[in-house]
PDB file of C-alpha atoms in Angstrom:
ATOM      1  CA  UNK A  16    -122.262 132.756  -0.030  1.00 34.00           C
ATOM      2  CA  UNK A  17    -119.843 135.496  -1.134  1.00 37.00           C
ATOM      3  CA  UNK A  18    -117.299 134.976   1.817  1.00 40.00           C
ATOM      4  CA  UNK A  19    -117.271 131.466   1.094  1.00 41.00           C
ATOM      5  CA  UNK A  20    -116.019 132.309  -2.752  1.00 42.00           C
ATOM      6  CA  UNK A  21    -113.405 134.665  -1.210  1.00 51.00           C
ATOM      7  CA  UNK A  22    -111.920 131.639   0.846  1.00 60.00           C
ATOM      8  CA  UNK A  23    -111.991 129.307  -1.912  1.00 77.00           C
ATOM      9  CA  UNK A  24    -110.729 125.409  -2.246  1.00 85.00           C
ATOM     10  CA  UNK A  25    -107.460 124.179  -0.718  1.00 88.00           C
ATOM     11  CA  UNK A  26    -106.062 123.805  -4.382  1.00 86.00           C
ATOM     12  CA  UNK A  27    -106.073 127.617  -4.288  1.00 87.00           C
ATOM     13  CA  UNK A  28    -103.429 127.692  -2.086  1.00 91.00           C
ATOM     14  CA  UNK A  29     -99.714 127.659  -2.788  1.00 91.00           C
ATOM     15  CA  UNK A  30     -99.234 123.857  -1.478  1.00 95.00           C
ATOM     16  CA  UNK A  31     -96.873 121.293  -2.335  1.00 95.00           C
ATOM     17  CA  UNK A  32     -97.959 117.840  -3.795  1.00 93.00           C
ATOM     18  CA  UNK A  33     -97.723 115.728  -0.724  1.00 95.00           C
ATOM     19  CA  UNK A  34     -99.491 118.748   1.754  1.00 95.00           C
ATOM     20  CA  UNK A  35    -102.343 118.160  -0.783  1.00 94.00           C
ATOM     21  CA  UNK A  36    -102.400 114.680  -0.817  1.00 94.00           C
ATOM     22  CA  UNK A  37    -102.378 114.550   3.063  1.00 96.00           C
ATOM     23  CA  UNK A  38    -104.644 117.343   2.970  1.00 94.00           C
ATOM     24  CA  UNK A  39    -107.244 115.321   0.690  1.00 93.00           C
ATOM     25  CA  UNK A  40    -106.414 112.217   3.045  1.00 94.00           C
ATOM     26  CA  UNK A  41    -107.991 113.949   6.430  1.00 93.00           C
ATOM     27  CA  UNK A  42    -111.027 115.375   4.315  1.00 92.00           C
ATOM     28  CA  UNK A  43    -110.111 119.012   4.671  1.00 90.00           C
ATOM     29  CA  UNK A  44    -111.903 120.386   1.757  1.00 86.00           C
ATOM     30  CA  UNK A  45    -112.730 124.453   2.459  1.00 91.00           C
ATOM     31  CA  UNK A  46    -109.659 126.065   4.413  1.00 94.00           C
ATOM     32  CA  UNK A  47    -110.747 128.351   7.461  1.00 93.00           C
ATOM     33  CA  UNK A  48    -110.191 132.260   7.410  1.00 93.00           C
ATOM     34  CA  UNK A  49    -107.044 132.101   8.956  1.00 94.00           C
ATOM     35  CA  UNK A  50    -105.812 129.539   6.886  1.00 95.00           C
ATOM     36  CA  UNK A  51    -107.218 131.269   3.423  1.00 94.00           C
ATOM     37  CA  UNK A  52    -105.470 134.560   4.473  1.00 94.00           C
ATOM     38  CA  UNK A  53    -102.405 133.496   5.902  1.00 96.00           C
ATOM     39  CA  UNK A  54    -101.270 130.517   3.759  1.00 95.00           C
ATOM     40  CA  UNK A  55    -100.297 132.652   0.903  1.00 94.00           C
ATOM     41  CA  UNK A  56     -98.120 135.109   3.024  1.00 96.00           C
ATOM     42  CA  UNK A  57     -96.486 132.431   5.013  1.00 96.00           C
ATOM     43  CA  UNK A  58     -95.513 130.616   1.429  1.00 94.00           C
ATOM     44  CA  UNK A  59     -93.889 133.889   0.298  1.00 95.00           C
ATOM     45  CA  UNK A  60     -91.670 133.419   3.276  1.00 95.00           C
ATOM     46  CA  UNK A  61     -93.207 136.500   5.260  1.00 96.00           C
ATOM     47  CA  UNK A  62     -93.202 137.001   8.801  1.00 97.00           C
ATOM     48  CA  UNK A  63     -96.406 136.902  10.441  1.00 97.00           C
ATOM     49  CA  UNK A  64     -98.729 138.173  13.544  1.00 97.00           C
ATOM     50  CA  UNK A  65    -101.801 136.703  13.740  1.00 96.00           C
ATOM     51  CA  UNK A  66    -104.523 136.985  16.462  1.00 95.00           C
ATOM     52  CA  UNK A  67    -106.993 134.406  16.245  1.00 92.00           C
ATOM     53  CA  UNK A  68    -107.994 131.881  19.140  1.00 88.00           C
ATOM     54  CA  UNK A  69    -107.491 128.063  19.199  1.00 83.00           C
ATOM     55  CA  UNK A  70    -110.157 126.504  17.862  1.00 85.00           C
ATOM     56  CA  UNK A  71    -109.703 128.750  14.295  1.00 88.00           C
ATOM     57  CA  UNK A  72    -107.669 126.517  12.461  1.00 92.00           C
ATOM     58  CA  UNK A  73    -104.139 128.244  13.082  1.00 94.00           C
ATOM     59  CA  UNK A  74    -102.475 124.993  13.523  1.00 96.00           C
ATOM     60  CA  UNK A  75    -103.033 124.187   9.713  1.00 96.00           C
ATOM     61  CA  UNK A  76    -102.238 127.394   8.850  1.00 96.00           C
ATOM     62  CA  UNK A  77     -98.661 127.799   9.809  1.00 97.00           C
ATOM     63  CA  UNK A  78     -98.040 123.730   9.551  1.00 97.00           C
ATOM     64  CA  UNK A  79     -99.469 123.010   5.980  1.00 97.00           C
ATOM     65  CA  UNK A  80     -97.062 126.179   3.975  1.00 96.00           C
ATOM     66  CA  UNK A  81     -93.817 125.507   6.048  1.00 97.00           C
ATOM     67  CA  UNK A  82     -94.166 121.768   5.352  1.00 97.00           C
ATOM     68  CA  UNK A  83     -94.878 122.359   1.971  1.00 96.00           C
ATOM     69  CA  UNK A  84     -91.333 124.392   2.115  1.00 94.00           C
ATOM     70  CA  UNK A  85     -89.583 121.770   4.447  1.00 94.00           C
ATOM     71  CA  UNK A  86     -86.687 119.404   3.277  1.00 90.00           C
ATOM     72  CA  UNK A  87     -86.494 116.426   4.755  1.00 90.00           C
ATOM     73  CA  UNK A  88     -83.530 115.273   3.375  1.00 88.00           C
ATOM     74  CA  UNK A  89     -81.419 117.665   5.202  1.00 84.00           C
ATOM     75  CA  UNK A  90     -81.519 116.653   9.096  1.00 78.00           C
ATOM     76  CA  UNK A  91     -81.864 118.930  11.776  1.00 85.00           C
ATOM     77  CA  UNK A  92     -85.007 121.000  13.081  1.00 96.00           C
ATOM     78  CA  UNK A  93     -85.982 124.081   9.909  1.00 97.00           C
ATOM     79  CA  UNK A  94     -89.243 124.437  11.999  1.00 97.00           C
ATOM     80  CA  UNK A  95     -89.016 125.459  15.876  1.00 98.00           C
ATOM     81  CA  UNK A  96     -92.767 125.862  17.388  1.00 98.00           C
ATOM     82  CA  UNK A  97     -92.919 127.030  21.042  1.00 98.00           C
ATOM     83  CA  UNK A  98     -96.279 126.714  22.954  1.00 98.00           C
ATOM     84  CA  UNK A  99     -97.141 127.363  26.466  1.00 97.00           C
ATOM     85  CA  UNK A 100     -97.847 124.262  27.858  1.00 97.00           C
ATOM     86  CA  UNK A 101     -97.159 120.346  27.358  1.00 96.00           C
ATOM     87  CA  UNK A 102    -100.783 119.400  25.950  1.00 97.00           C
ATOM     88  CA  UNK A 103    -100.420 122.420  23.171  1.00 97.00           C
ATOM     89  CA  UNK A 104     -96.990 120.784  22.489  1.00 97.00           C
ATOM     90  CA  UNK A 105     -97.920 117.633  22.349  1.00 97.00           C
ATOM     91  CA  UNK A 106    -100.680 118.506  20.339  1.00 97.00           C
ATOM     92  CA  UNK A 107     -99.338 120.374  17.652  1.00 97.00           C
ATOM     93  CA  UNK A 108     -96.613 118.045  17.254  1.00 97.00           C
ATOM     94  CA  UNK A 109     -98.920 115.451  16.318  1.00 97.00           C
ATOM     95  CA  UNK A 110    -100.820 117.661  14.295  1.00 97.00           C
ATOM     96  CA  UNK A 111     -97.639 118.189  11.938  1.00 97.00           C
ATOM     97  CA  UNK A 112     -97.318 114.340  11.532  1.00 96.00           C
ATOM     98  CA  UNK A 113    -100.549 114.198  10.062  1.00 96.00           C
ATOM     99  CA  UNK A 114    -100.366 116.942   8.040  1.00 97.00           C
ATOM    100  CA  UNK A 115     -96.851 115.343   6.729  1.00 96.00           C
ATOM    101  CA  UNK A 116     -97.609 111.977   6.266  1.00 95.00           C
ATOM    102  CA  UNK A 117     -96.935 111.716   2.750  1.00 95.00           C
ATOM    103  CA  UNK A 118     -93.883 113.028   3.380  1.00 95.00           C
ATOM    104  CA  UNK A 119     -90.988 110.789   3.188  1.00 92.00           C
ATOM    105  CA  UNK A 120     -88.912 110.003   6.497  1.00 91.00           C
ATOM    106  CA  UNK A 121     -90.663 113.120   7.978  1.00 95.00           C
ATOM    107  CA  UNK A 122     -90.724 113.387  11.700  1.00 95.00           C
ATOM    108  CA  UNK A 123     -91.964 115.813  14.376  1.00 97.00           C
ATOM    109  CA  UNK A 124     -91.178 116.266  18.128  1.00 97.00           C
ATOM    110  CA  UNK A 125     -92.376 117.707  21.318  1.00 98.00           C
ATOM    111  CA  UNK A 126     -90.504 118.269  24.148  1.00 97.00           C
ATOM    112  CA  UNK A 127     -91.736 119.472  27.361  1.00 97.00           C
ATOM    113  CA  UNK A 128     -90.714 119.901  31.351  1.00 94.00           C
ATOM    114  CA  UNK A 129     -91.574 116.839  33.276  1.00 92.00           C
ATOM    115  CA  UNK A 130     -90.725 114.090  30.710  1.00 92.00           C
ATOM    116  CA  UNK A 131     -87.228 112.184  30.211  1.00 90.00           C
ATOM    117  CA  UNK A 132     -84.672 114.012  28.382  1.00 93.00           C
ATOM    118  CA  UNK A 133     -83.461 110.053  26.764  1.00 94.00           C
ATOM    119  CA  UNK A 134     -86.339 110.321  24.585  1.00 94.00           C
ATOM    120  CA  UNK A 135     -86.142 113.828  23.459  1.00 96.00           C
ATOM    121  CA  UNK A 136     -82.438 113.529  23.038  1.00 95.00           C
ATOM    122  CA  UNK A 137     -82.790 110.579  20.978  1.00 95.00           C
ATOM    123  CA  UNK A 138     -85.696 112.184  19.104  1.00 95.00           C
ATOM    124  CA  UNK A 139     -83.264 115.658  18.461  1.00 95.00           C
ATOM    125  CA  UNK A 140     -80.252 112.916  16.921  1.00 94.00           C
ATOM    126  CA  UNK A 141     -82.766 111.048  14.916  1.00 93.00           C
ATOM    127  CA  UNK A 142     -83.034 114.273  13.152  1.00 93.00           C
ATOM    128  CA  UNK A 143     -86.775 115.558  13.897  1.00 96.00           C
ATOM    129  CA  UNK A 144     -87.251 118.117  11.486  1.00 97.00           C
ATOM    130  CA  UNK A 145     -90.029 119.782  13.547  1.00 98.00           C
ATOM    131  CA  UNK A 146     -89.474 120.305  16.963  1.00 98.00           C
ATOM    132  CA  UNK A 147     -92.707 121.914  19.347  1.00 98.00           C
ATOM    133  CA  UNK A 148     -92.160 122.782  22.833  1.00 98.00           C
ATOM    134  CA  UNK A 149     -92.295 124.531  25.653  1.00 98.00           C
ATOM    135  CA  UNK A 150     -89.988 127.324  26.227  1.00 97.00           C
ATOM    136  CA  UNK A 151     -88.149 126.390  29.818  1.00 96.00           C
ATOM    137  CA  UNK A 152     -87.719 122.950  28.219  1.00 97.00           C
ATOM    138  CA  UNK A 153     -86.424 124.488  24.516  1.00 97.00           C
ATOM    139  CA  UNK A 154     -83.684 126.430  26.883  1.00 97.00           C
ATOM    140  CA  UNK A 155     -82.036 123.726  28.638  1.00 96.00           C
ATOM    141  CA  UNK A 156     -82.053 121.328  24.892  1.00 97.00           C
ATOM    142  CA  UNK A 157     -80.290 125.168  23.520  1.00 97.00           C
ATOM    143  CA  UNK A 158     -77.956 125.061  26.558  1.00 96.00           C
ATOM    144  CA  UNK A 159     -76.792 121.627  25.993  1.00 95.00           C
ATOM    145  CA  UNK A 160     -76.487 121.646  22.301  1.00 95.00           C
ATOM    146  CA  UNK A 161     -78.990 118.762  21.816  1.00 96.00           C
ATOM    147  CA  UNK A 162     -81.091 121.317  19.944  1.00 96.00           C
ATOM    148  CA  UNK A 163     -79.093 122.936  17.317  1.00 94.00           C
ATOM    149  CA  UNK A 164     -80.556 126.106  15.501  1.00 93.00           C
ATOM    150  CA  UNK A 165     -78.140 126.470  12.484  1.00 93.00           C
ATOM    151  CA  UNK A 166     -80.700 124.870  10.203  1.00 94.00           C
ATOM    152  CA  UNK A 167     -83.819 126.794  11.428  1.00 96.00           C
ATOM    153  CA  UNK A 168     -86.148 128.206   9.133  1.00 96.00           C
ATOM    154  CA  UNK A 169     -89.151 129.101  10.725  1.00 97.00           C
ATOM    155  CA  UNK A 170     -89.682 129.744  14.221  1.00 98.00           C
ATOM    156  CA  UNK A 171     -93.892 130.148  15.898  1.00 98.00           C
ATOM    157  CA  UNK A 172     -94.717 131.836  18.595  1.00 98.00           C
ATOM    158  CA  UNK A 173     -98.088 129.783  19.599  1.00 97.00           C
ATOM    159  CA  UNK A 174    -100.264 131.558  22.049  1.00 97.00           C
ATOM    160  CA  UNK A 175     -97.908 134.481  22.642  1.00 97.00           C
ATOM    161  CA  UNK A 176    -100.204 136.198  25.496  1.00 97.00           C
ATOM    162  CA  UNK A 177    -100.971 132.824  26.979  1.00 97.00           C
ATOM    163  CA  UNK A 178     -97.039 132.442  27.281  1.00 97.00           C
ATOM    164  CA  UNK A 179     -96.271 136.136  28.595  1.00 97.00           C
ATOM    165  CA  UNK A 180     -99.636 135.258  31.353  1.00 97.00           C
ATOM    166  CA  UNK A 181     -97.203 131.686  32.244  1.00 97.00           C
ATOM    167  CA  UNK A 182     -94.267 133.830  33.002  1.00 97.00           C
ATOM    168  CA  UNK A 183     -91.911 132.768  29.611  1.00 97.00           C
ATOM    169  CA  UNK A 184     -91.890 135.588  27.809  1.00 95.00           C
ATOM    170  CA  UNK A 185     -87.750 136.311  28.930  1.00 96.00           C
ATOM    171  CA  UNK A 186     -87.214 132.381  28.326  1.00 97.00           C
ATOM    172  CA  UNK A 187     -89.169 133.185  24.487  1.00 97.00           C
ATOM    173  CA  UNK A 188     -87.150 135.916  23.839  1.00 97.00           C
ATOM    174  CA  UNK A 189     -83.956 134.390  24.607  1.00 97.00           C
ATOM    175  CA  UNK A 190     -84.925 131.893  21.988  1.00 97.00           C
ATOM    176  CA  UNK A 191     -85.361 134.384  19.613  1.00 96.00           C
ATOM    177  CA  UNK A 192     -81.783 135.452  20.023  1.00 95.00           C
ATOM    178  CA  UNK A 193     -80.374 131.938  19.655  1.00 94.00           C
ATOM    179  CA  UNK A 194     -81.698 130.929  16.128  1.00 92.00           C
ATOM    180  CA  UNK A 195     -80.856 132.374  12.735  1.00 88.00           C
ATOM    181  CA  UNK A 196     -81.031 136.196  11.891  1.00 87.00           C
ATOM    182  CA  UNK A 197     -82.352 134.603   8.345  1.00 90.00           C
ATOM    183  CA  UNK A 198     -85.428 133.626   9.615  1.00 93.00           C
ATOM    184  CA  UNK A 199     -89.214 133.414   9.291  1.00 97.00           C
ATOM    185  CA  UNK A 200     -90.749 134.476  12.572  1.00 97.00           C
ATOM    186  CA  UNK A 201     -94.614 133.338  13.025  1.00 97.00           C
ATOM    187  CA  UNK A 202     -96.513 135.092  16.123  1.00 97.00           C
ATOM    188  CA  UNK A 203     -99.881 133.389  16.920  1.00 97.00           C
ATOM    189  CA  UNK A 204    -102.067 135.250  20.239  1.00 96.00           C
ATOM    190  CA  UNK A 205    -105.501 135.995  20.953  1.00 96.00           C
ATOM    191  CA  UNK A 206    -104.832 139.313  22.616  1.00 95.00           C
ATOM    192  CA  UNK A 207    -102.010 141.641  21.778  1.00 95.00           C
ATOM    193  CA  UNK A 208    -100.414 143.026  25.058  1.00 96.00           C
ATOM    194  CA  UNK A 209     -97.802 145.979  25.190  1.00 96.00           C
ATOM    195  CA  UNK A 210     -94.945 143.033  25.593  1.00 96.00           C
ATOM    196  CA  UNK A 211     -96.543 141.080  23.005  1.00 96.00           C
ATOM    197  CA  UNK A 212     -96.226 143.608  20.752  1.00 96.00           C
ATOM    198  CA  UNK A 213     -93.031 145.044  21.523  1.00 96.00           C
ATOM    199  CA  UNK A 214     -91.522 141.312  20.756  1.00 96.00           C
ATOM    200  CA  UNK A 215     -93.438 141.742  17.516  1.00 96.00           C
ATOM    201  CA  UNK A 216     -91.756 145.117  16.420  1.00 96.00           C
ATOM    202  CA  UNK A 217     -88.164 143.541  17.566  1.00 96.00           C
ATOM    203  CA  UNK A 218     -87.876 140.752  15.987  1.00 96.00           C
ATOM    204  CA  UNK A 219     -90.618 140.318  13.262  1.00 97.00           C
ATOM    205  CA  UNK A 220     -89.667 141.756  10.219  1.00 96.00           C
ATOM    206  CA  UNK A 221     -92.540 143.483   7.985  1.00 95.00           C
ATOM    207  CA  UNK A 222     -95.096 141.040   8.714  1.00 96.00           C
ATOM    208  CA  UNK A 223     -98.118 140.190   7.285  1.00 96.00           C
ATOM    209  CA  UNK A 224    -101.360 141.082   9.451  1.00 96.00           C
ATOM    210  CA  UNK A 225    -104.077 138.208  10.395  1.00 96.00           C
ATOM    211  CA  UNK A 226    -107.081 139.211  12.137  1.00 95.00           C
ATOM    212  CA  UNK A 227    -109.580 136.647  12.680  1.00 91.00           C
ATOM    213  CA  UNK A 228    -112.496 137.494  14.549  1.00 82.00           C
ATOM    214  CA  UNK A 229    -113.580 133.968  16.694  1.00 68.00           C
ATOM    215  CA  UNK A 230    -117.293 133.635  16.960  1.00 61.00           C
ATOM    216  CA  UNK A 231    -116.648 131.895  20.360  1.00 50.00           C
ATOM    217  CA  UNK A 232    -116.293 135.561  21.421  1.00 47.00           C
ATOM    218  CA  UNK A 233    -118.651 136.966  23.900  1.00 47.00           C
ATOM    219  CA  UNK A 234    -121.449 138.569  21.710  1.00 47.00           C
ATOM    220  CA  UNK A 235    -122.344 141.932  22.025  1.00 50.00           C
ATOM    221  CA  UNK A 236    -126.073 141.206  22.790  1.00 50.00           C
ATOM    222  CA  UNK A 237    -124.572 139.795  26.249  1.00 55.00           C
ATOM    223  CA  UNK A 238    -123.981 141.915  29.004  1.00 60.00           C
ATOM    224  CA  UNK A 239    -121.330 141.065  31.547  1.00 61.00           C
ATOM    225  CA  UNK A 240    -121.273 142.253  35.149  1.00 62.00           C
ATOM    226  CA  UNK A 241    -118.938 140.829  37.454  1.00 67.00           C
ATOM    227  CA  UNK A 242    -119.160 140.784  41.334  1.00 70.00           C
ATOM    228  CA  UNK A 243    -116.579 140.487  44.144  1.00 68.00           C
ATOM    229  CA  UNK A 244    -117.195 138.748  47.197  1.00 72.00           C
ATOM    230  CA  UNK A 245    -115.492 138.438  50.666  1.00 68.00           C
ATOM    231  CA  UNK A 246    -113.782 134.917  50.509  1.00 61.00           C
TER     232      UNK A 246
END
């Protein structure tokens, strides 16, 4: 089909040598809509705000171009990822080993509330390039200087609205002040509400638009009627 065409092959895509081979090594072959449209923004080094669901591929489509721009001869976290809750973390963070396996001496890291800070502290000083977490637990590493920001890069908002409906939306935008003004700021949500969008227009800087319509939405054929009752 035509749409197909549009999205083309992986090899399209602005991707460096090992992202391909790792890429070929999982069986990817066609990249998803998100991942067809935002790929070549985020390897120009734009800013993004996408609105697409889980289950659309995002993951991929923010890990594969800022891995394919990542040094891992320099220590130090150049990608910060913040997700709402410690499965998402944990998650993602595994999802950027496999996507940088051919990389050499790569590593990735999630840190969340709940676990021991010995690990994540010795994860930080082994010099995890990637580091995914969740916000409260990203503030107290920040506080204490285990985390250091100097080398940051890229920074994601994942699941924006599902953070601002947990309550971290001050904790997120604290973070925002504490990394580099030179920057690449990726904002992943499914909805767009007012505060959503007013951390957008503060701190993302002309970004590139990603609409991607899930077809896990309700369809339209489907009529929805909700009814309250007396508990």
């Amino acid at each position: 089909s035509s749409s197909e065409q549009a999205v083309g092959t992986f090899s399209d895509l602005p991707l460096s040598p090992e992202i391909r081979e790792a890429i070929e090594a999982i069986g990817y072959e066609t990249p998803s809509p998100i991942q067809a449209e935002a790929i070549p923004y985020l390897a120009e080094g734009r800013d993004l705000l996408g609105v697409a669901q889980t289950g659309t591929g995002k993951t991929a489509a923010f890990a594969l171009p800022l891995l394919s721009d990542l040094n891992t001869s320099a220590g130090g976290p150049q990608i910060l990822c913040l997700a709402p809750t410690r499965e998402l973390a944990i998650q993602v963070a595994e999802a950027f080993e496999t996507f940088g396996q051919r990389m050499k001496n790569f590593r990735s890291l999630a840190i969340y509330g709940g676990d021991e800070y010995r690990r994540q502290i010795k994860g930080l000083r082994e010099g995890a390039h990637v580091v995914v977490g969740t916000p409260g637990r990203i503030m107290d590493h920040l506080r204490k200087g285990t985390l250091k920001t100097d080398k940051i890069k890229a920074l994601i908002l994942d699941e924006a609205d599902e953070m601002l409906r947990m309550g971290f939306i001050d904790d997120v935008e604290w973070i925002l002040e504490q990394v580099p003004a030179k920057r690449q700021i990726l904002t992943f949500s499914a909805t767009l509400p007012p505060p959503i969008q007013r951390i957008a227009q503060k701190y993302l800087k002309d970004p590139a638009h990603v609409v991607i319509k899930s077809d896990t939405a309700t369809a339209n054929s489907i009529e929805q009627t909700c009814v309250f009752l007396n508990p």
